[in-house]
Coordinates of C-alpha atoms in Angstrom, one line a residue:
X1 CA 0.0 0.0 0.0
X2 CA 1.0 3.6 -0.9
X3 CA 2.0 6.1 1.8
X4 CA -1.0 7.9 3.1
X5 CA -1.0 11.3 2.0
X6 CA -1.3 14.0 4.7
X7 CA -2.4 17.6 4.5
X8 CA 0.8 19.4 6.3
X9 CA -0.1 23.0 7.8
X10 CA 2.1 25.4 7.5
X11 CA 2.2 28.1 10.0
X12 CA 4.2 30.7 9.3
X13 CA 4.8 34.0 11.5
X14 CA 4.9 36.8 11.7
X15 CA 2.1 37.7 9.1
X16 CA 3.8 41.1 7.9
X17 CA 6.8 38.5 6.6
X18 CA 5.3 35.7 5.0
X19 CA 8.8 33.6 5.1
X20 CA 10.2 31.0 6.9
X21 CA 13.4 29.2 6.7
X22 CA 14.3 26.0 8.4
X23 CA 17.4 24.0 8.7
X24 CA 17.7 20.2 8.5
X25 CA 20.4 18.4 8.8
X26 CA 20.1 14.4 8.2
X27 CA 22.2 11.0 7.5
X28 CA 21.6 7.9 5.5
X29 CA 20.1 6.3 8.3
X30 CA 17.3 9.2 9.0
X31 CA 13.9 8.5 7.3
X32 CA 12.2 10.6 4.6
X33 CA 9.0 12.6 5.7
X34 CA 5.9 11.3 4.9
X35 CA 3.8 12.4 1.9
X36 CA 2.3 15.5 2.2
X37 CA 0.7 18.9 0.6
X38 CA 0.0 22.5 1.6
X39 CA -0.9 26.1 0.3
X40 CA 2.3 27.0 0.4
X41 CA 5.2 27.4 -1.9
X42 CA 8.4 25.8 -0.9
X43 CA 12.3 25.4 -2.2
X44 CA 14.4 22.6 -1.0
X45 CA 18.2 23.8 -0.7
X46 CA 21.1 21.7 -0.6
X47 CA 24.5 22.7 0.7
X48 CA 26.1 19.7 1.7
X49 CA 25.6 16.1 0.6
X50 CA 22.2 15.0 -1.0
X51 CA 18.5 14.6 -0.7
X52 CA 16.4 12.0 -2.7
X53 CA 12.8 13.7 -3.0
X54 CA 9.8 13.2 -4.5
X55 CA 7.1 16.0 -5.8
X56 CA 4.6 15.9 -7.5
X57 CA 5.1 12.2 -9.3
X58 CA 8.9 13.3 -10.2
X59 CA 12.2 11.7 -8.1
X60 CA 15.2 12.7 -8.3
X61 CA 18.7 13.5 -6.0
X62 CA 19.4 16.9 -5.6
X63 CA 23.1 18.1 -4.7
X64 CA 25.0 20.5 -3.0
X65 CA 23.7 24.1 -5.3
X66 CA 20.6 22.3 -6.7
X67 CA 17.5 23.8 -6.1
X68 CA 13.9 21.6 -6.1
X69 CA 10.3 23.6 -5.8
X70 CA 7.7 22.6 -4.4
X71 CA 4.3 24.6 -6.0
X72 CA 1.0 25.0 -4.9
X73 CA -0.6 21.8 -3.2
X74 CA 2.0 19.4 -5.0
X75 CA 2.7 16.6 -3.2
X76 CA 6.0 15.8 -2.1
X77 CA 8.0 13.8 0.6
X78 CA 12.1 13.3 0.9
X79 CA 12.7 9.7 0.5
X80 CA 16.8 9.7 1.4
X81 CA 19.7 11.3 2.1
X82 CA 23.6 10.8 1.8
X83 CA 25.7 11.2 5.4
X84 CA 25.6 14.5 6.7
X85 CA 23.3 16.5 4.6
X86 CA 22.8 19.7 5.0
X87 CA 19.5 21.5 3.3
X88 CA 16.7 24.4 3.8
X89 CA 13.3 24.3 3.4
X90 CA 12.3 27.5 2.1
X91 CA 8.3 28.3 2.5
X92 CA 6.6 31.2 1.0
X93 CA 3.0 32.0 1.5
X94 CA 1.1 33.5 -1.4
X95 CA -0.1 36.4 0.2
X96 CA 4.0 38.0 -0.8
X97 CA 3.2 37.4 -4.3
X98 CA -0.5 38.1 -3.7
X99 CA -1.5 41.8 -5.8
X100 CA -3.8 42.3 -2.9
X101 CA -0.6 42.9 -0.7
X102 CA 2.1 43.4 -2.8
X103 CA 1.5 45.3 -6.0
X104 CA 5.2 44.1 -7.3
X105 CA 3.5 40.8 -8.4
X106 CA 1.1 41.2 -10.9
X107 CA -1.8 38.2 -10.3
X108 CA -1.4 36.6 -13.9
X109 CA 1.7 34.9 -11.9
X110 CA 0.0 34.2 -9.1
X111 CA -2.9 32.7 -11.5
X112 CA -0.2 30.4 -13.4
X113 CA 1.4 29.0 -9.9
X114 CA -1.9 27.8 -9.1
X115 CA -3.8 27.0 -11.9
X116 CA -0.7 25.6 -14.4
X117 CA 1.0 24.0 -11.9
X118 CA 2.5 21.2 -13.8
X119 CA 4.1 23.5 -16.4
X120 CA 6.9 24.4 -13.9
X121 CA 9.6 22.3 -13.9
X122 CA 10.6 21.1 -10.3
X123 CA 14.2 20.4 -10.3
X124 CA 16.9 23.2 -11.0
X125 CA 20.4 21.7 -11.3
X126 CA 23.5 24.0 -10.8
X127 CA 21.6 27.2 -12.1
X128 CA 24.3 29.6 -11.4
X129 CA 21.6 32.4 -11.0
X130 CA 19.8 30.8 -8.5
X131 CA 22.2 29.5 -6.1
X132 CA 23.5 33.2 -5.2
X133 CA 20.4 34.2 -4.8
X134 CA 19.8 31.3 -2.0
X135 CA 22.7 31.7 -0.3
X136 CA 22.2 35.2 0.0
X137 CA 18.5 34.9 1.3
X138 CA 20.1 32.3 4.2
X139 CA 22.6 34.6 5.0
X140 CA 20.3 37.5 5.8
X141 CA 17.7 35.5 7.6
X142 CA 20.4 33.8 9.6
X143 CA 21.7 37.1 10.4
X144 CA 18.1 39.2 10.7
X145 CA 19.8 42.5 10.7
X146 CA 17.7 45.9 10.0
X147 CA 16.4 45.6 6.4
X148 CA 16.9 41.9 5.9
X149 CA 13.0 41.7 5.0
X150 CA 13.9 43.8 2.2
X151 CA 16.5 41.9 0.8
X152 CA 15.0 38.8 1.3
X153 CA 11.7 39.3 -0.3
X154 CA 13.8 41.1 -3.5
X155 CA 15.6 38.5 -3.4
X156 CA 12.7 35.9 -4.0
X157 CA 11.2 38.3 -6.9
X158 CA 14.6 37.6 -8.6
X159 CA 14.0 33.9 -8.2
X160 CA 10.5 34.3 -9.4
X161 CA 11.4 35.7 -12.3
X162 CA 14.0 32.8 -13.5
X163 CA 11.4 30.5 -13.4
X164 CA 8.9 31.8 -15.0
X165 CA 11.6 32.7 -17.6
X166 CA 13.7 29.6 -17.3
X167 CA 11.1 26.8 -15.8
X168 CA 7.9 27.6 -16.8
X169 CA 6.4 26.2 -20.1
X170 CA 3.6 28.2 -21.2
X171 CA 1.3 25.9 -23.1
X172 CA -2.0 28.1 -22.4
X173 CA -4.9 28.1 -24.2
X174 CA -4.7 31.1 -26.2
X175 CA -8.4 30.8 -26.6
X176 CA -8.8 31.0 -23.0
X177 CA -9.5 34.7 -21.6
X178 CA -8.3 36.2 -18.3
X179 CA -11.4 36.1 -16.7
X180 CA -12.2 32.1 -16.8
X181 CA -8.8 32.1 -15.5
X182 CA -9.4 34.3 -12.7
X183 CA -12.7 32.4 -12.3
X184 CA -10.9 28.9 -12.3
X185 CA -8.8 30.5 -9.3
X186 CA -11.5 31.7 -7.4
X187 CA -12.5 28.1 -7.7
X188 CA -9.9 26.4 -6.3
X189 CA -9.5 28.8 -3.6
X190 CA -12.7 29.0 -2.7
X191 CA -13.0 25.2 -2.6
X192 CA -9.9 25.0 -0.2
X193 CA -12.2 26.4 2.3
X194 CA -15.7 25.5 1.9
X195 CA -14.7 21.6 -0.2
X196 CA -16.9 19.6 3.1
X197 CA -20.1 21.8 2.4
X198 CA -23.2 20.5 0.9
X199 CA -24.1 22.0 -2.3
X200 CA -20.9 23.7 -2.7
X201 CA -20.9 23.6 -6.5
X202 CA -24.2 25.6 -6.1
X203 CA -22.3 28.2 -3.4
X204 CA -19.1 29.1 -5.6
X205 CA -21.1 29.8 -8.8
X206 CA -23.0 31.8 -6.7
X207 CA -20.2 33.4 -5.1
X208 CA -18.2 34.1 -8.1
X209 CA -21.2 35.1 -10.4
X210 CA -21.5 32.3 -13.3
X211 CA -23.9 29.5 -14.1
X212 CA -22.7 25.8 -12.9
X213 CA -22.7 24.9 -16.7
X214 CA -20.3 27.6 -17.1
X215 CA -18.5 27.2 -14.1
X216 CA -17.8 23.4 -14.8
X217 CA -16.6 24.2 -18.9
X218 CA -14.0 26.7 -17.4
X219 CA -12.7 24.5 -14.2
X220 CA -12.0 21.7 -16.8
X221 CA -10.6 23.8 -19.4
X222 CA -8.0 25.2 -16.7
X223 CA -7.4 22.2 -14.6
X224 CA -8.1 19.2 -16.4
X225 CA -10.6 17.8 -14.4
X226 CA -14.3 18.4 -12.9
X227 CA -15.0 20.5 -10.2
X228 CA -16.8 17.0 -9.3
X229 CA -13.8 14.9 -9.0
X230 CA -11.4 18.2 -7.6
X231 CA -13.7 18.3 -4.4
X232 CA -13.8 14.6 -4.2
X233 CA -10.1 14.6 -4.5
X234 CA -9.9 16.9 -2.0
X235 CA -12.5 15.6 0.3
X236 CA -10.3 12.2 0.4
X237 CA -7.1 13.7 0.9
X238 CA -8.1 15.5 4.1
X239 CA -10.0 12.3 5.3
X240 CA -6.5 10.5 4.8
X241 CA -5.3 13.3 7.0
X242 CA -7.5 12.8 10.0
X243 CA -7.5 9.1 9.8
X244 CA -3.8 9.0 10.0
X245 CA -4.4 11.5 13.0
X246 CA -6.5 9.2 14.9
X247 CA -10.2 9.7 13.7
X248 CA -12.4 7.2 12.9
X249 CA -13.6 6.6 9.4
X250 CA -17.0 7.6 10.1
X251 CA -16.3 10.6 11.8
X252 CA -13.5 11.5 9.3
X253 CA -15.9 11.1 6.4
X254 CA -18.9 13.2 8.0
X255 CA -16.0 16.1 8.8
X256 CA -15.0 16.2 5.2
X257 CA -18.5 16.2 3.7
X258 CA -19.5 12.6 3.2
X259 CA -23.1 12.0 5.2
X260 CA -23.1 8.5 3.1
X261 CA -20.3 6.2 4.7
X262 CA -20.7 3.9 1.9
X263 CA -20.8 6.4 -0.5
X264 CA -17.7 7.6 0.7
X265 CA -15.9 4.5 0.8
X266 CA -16.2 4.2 -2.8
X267 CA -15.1 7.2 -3.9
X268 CA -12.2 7.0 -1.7
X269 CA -11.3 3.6 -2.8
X270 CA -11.7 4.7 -6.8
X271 CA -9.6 7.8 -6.1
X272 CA -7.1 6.4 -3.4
X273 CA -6.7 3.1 -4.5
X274 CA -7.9 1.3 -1.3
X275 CA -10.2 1.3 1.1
X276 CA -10.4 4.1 4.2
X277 CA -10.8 1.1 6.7
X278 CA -8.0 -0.2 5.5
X279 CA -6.1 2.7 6.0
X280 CA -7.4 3.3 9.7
X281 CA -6.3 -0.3 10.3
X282 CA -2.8 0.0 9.0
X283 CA -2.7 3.2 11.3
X284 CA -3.5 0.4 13.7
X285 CA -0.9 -1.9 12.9
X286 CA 1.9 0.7 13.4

């Protein structure tokens, strides 16, 4: 059986810097996390040795000056590492990119990192623009003196802008206008929030202002899937989440929506590719 996958909150503080750094350093014999998603954006670092990680169905080692990024809600996990690795974890809420708080970003970028997620490339080997850039950003959060906010959040503009230049692949629709892809945003976002409500499809066309018919051309065009199977993905991927934390399978399923057990235990099974009770009883086993 597969890893369960776990949704992985990331608190980040304080809100008027939406940055955190953390240090990890790990040998052969330390495990890999366990699979996992969140809102935010995150780089993985290496200075020293190696890490074997896994996002968003890619694998690969990245080495000392490699960089690996983590995008919206992709999931990810570090599998191994070589003897005395020493990595970052870089996280990044939207909000610093967000137009609403930061008018440097304009929101077509914003749109692309959530809505085209899988035209970014997530490994960057050896990019000898990037790496600077890093190690500068460590240095000044390490060091916090007056003005590091500054540098550090220019800093991360720069990096934004080499891959969107250098690791984004635009294959867009050209037929498609700005506004479905602002609506197909809304949707996702708004879904994040509201995915274990009855008659949510019927709430977000409502709340963004377009018929369901509409609604559901314009979510597939962008994502490649329903709005349907999105919330059912998303239902079973927090369910996974609170089983592995302890909750029962009933109660798990009613929290994220599900008022049919039975019901939900088939979706979950066609989407997960087993049965919820069989994860609850694994969680049992170890």
């Amino acid at each position: 059986m597969e890893d369960p996958i776990t949704y992985w909150p990331v608190n980040i503080l304080p809100p008027n810097f939406p940055v955190q750094i953390q240090k990890r350093v790990n040998h052969s014999s330390n495990p890999g996390c366990f699979l996992h998603w969140h809102e935010q954006l995150e780089f993985y670092y290496v200075q020293q040795g190696g890490v074997r990680l896994l996002c968003d169905g890619r694998e690969q080692w990245i080495y000392p000056g490699d960089v690996a990024f983590v995008n919206w809600c992709d999931l990810h996990k570090s599998l191994q590492f070589l003897d005395n690795t020493v990595h970052y974890i870089l996280q990044i809420d939207l909000s610093f990119l967000s137009s609403a708080s930061n008018d440097v970003f304009d929101e077509k970028y914003v749109n692309d990192l959530i809505v085209h997620t899988r035209n970014f490339e997530r490994f960057m080997n050896q990019d000898k623009e990037l790496g600077p850039l890093f190690e500068e950003i460590l240095s000044e959060y390490n060091r916090s003196g007056y003005g590091f906010e500054l540098v550090v959040k220019a800093d991360f503009l720069k990096i934004f802008s080499i891959i969107f230049r250098n690791y984004y692949h635009n294959e867009l629709d050209v037929s498609l206008s700005d506004r479905s892809l602002r609506y197909a945003r809304e949707s996702l976002m708004y879904l994040s929030y509201h995915y274990s409500e009855s008659n949510v499809i019927d709430s977000l066309s409502a709340k963004i202002g377009i018929s369901k018919n509409y609604l559901s051309r314009v979510f597939k065009a962008h994502t490649g899937c329903t709005v349907v199977h999105y919330i059912n993905q998303f239902r079973c991927y927090k369910a996974m989440s609170l089983i592995a934390e302890g909750v029962s399978v009933t109660e798990a399923a009613l929290q994220v929506g599900y008022n049919d057990y039975n019901y939900f235990s088939r979706v979950f099974k066609q989407l997960i590719g087993f049965s919820p009770s069989h994860l609850a009883k694994k969680r049992q086993w170890t």
